[in-house]
Short mmCIF file of C-alpha atoms in Angstrom, two decimals:
data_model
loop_
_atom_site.label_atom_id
_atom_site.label_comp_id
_atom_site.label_asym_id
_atom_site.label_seq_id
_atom_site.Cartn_x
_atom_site.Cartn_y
_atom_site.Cartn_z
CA UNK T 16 0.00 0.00 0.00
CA UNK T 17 1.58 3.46 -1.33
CA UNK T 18 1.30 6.29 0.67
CA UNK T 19 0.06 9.46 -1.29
CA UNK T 20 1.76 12.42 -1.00
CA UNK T 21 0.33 15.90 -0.84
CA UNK T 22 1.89 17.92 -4.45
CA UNK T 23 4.03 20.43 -3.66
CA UNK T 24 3.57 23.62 -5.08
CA UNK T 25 6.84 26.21 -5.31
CA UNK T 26 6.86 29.37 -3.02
CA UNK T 27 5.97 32.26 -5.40
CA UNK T 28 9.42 34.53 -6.06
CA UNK T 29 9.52 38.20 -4.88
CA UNK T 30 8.62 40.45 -7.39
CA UNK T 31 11.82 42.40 -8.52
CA UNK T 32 11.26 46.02 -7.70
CA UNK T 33 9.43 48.22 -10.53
CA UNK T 34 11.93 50.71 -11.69
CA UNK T 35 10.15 54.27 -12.82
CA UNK T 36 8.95 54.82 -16.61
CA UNK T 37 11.98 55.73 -18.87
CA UNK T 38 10.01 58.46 -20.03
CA UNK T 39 8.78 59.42 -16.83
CA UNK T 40 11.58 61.73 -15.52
CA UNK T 41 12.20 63.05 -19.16
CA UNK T 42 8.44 64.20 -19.22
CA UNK T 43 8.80 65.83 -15.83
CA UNK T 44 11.34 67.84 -17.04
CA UNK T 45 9.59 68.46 -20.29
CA UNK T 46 6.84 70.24 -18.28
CA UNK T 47 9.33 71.88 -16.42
CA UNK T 48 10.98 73.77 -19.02
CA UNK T 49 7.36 74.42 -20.67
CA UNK T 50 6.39 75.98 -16.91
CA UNK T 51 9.85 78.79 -17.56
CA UNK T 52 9.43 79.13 -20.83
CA UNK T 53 5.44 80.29 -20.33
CA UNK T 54 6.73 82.41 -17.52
CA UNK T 55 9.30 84.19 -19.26
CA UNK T 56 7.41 87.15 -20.97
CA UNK T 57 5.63 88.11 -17.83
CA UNK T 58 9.04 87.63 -15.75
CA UNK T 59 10.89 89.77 -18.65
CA UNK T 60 8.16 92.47 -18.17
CA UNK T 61 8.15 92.39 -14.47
CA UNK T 62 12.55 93.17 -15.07
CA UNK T 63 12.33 95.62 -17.41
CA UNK T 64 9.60 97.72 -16.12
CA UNK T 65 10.03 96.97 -12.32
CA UNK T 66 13.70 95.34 -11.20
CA UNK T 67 15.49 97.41 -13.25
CA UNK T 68 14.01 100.95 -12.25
CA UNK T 69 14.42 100.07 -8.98
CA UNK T 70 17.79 99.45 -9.64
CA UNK T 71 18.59 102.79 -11.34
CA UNK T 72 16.86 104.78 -8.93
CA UNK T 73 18.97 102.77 -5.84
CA UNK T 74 22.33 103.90 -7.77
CA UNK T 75 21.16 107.34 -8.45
CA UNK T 76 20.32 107.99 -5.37
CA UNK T 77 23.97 107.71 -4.46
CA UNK T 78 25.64 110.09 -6.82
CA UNK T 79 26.46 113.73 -6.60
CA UNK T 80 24.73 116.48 -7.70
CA UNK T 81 24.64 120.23 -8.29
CA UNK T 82 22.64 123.51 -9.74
CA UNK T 83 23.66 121.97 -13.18
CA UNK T 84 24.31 118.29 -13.56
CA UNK T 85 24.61 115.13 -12.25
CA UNK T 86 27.96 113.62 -11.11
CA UNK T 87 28.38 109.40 -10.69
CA UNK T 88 30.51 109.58 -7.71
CA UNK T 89 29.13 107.60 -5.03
CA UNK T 90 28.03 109.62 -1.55
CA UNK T 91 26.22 109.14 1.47
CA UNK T 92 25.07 112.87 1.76
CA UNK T 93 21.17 112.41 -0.17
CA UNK T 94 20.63 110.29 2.43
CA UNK T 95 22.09 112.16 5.60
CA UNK T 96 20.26 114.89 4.28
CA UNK T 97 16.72 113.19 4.33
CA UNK T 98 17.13 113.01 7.79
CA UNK T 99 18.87 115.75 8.73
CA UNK T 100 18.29 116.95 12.37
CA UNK T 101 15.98 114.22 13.09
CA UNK T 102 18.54 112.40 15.47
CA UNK T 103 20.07 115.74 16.94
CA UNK T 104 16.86 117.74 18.39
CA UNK T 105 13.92 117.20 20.73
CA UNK T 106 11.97 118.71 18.03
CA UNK T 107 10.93 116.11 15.38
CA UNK T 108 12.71 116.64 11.97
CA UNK T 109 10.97 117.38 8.51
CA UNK T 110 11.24 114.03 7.09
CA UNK T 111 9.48 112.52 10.38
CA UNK T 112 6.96 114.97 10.20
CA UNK T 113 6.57 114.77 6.65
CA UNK T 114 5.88 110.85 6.94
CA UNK T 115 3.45 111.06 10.13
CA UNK T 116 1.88 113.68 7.55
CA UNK T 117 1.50 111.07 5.10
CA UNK T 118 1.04 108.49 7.99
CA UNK T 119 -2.38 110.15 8.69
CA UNK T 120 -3.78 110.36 5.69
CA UNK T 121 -3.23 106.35 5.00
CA UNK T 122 -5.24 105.62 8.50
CA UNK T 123 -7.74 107.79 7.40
CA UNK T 124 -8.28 106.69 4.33
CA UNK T 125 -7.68 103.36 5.27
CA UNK T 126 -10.32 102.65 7.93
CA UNK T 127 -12.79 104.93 5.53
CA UNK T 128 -12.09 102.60 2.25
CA UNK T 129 -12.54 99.41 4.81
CA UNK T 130 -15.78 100.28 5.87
CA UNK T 131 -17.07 101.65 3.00
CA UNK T 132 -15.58 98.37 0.97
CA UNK T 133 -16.56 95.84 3.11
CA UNK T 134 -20.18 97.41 3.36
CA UNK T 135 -20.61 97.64 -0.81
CA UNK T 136 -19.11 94.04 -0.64
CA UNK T 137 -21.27 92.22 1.60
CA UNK T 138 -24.24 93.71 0.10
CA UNK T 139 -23.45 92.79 -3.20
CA UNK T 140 -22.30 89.31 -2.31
CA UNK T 141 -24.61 88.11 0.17
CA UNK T 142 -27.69 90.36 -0.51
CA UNK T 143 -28.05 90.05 -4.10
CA UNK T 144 -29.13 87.07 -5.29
CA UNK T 145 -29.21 87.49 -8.99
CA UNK T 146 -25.33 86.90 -10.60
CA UNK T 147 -26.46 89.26 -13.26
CA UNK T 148 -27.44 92.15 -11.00
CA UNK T 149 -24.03 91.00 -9.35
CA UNK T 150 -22.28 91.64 -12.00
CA UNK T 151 -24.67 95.15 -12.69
CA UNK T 152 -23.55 96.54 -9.62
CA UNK T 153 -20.00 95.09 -10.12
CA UNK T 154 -19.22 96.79 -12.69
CA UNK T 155 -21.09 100.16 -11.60
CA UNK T 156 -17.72 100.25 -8.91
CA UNK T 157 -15.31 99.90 -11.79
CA UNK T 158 -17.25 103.36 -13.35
CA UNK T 159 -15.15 105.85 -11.82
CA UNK T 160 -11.80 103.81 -13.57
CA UNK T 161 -13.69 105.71 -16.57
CA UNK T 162 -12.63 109.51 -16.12
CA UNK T 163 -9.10 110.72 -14.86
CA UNK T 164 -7.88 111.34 -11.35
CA UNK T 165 -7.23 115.00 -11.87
CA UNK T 166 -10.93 115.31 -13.70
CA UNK T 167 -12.42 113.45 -10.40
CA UNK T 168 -10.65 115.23 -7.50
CA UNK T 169 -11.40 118.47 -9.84
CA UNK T 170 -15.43 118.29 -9.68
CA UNK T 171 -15.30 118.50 -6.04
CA UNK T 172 -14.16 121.89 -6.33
CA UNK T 173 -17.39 123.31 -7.12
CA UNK T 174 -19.06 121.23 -4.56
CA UNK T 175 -16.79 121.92 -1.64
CA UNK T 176 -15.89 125.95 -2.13
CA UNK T 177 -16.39 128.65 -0.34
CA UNK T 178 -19.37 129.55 -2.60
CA UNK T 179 -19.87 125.84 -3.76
CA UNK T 180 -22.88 123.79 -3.63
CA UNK T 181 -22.64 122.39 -0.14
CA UNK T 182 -21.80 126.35 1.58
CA UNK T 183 -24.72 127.43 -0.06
CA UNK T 184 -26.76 124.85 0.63
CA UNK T 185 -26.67 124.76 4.00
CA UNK T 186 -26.57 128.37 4.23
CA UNK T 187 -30.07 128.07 2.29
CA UNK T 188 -31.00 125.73 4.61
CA UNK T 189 -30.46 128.04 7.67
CA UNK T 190 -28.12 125.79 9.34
CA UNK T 191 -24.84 127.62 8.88
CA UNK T 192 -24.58 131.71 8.67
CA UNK T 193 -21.60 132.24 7.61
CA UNK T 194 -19.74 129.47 4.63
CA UNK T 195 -17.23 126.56 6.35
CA UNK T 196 -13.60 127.69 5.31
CA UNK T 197 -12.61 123.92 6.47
CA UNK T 198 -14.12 122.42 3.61
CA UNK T 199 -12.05 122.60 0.73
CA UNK T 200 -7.98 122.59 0.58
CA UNK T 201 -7.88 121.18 4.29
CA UNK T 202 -7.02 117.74 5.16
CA UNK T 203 -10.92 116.89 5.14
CA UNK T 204 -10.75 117.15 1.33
CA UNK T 205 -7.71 115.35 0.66
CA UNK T 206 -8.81 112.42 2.70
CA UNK T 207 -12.69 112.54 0.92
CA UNK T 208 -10.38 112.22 -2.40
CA UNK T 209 -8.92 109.28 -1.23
CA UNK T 210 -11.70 107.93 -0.41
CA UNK T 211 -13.25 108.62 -3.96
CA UNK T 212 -10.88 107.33 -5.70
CA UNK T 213 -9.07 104.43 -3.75
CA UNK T 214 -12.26 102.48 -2.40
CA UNK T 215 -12.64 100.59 -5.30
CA UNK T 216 -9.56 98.77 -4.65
CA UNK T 217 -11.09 97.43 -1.47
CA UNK T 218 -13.90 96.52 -2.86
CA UNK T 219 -12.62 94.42 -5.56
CA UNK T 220 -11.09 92.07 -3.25
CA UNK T 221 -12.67 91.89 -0.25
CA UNK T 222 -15.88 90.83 -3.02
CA UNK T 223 -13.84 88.24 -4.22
CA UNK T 224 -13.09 86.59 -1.13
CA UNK T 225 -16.95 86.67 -0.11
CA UNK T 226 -17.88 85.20 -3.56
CA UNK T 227 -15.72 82.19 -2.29
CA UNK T 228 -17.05 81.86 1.44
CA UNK T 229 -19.22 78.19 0.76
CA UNK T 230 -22.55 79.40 1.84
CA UNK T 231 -23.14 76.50 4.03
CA UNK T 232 -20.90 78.21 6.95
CA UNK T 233 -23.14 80.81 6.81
CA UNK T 234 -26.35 78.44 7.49
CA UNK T 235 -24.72 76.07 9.98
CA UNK T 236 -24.40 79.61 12.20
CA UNK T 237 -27.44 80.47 11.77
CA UNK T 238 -28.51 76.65 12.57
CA UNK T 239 -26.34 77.02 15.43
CA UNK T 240 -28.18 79.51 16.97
CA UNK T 241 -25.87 82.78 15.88
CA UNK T 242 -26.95 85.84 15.22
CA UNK T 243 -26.05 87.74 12.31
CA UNK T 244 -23.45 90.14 13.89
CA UNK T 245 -22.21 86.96 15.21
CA UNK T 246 -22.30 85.19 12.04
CA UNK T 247 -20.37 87.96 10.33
CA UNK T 248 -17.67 89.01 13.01
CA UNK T 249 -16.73 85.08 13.63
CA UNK T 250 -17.81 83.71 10.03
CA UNK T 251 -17.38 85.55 7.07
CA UNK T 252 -14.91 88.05 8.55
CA UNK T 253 -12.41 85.87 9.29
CA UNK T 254 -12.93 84.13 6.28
CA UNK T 255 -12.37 87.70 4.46
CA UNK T 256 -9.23 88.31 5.53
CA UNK T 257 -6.77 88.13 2.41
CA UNK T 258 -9.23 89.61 0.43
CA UNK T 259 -9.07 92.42 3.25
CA UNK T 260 -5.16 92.38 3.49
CA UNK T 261 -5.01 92.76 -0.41
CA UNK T 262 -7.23 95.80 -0.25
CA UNK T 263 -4.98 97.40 2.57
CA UNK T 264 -1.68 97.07 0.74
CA UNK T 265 -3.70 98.26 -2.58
CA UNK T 266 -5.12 101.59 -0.35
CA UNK T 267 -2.03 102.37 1.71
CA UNK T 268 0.79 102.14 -0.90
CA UNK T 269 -1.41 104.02 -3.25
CA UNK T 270 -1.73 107.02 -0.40
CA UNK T 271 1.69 106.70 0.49
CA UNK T 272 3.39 107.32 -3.20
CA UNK T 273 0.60 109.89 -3.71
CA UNK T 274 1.09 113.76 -4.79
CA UNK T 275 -1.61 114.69 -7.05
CA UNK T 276 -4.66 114.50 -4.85
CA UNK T 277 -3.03 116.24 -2.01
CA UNK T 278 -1.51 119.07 -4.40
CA UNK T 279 -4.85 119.75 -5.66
CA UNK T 280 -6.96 118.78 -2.93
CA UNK T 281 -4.69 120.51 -0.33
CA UNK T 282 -4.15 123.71 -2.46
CA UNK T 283 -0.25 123.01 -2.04
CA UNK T 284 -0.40 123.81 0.81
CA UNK T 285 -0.40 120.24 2.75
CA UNK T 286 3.09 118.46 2.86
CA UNK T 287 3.45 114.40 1.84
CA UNK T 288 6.33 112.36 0.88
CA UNK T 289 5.34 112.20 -2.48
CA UNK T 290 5.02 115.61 -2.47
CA UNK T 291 8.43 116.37 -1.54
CA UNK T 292 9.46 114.02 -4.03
CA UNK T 293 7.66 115.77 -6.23
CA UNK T 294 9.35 119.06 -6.00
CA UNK T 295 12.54 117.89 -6.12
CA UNK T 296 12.04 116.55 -9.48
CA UNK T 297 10.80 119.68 -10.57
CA UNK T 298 13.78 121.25 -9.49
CA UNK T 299 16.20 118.40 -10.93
CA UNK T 300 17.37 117.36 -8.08
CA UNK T 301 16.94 113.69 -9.01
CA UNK T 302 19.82 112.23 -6.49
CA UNK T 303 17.56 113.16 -3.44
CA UNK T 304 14.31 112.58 -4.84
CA UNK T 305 15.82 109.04 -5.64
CA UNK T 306 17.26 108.94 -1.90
CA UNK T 307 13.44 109.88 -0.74
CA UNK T 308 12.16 107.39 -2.87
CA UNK T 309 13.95 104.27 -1.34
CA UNK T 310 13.02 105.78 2.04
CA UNK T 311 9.69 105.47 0.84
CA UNK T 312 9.66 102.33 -0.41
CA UNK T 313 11.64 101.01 2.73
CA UNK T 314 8.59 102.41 4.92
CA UNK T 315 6.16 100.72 1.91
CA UNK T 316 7.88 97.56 2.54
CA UNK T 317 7.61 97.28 6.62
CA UNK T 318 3.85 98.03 6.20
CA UNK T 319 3.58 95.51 3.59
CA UNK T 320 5.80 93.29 5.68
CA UNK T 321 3.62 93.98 9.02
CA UNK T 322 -0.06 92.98 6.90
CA UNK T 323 1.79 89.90 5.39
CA UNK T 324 2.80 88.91 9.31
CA UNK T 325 -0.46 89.33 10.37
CA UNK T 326 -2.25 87.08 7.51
CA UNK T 327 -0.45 83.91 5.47
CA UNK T 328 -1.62 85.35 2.25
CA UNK T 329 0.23 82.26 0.97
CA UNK T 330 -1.79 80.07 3.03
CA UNK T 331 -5.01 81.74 3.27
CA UNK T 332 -4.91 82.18 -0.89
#
């Protein structure tokens, strides 16, 4: 009697290891080259017309210069003389003054364009319903890109003079005997310029953040048992915040570099960085209205810096 074995069957071999695709890491670098070479016009735009004027106006700002030309010899002096005096008094030099000036008139105009922005935004987003009246009232902000600056801040002029509408007006009215001098060429107009013409750069954004708040936040607050301030301060406003931060840097290096709307609105009489900037060009004195200029765009740069630390645009984008 034979005794049956059980058949044997072979363990199955390890699988060699699956080397990557040939064409795998040729392809990767395929794209890769595509990605530079469909960035290169913008990034050959963004050096000619931003990296390199920059650069010029850095090296000018350390030449030489008199009543009649420009020498390239490199000095320090446009630079000691932006802040001349400001480390040697108790009295607070012209160049600090000039930039709490300009300081001012970017926290007005700032808090004015938020409010006003975030307002027109929120109603627009969450209030309309219809996407075409959304896009109606949209573009009714983008109306005032339609006319100049100058032609803007000009038609207040009639409106806020001493015999403008608004004197006479209330002076009809009874309320006011004798006109309000404040009105026009004061700081009250050059801020209400600002406001005219910069709030539509915190609209823009702050509306395109709320177009992408998923509306089903909103009605779990409400589920929830919030209330709308509640729902807005601790929902959508948080939820806001690059398109906010995008809107502030938009505003405040807009008011910082400006010089038009106070020379006009301020009857020259109101002093800003740009301003001073301003007149130095005039009078060809381009070595220290390029050594005001970095200034500027080193103060530019910490606010930018300071927004950017308070909100991850990176992350929140």
């Amino acid at each position: 009697m034979s005794t049956a074995t059980a058949p044997t069957h072979p363990l199955p071999e390890t699988a060699p290891a699956v080397s990557p695709l040939p064409g795998l890491a040729a392809t990767t670098r395929r794209q890769r080259r595509l990605a530079y070479w469909q960035a290169m016009p913008l990034g050959l735009v963004f050096l000619v017309f931003f990296v390199v004027p920059l650069a010029l106006t850095l090296i000018v700002s350390f030449w030489e210069y008199n009543e009649y030309e420009i020498i390239p010899a490199f000095t320090l002096q446009n630079y000691a003389d932006v802040f001349e005096g400001c480390l040697s008094g108790a009295d607070l030099c012209t160049t600090f003054r000039t930039y709490l000036s300009t300081l001012k008139f970017c926290l007005l105009g700032w808090a004015a364009t938020l409010s006003i922005g975030f307002t027109v935004a929120y109603f627009v987003a969450f209030h309309v319903r219809s996407t075409a009246m959304q896009t109606v009232l949209f573009l009714i902000c983008t109306i005032p890109f339609w006319t100049s600056n100058v032609i803007r801040m000009i038609a207040w002029i009639p409106l806020l003079g001493r015999n403008g509408l608004v004197n006479d007006t209330l002076i009809g009215l009874g309320l006011i005997r004798t006109p309000i001098e404040g009105l026009l060429y004061s700081d009250f107009s050059v801020v209400l310029a600002f406001i005219h013409l910069d709030t539509v750069f915190m609209i823009v954004p702050i509306f395109n953040s709320m177009m992408r708040i998923d509306r089903s936040l909103i009605e779990a607050a409400t589920d929830a048992g919030a209330t709308p301030w509640q729902t807005l301060w601790n929902v959508i406003v948080p939820l806001c915040k690059p398109g906010i931060a995008i809107g502030s840097i938009f505003v405040l290096t807009l008011i910082m570099g400006d010089f038009v709307t106070v020379g006009v609105m301020g009857g020259q009489q109101i002093a800003s960085v740009g301003k001073v900037i301003q007149v130095q060009m005039a009078y060809l004195q381009f070595p220290a209205a390029a050594a005001n200029a970095v200034v500027l765009l080193g103060a530019v740069m910490v606010l930018i810096a300071a927004l950017t630390r308070l909100i991850d645009l990176r992350r929140e984008l």
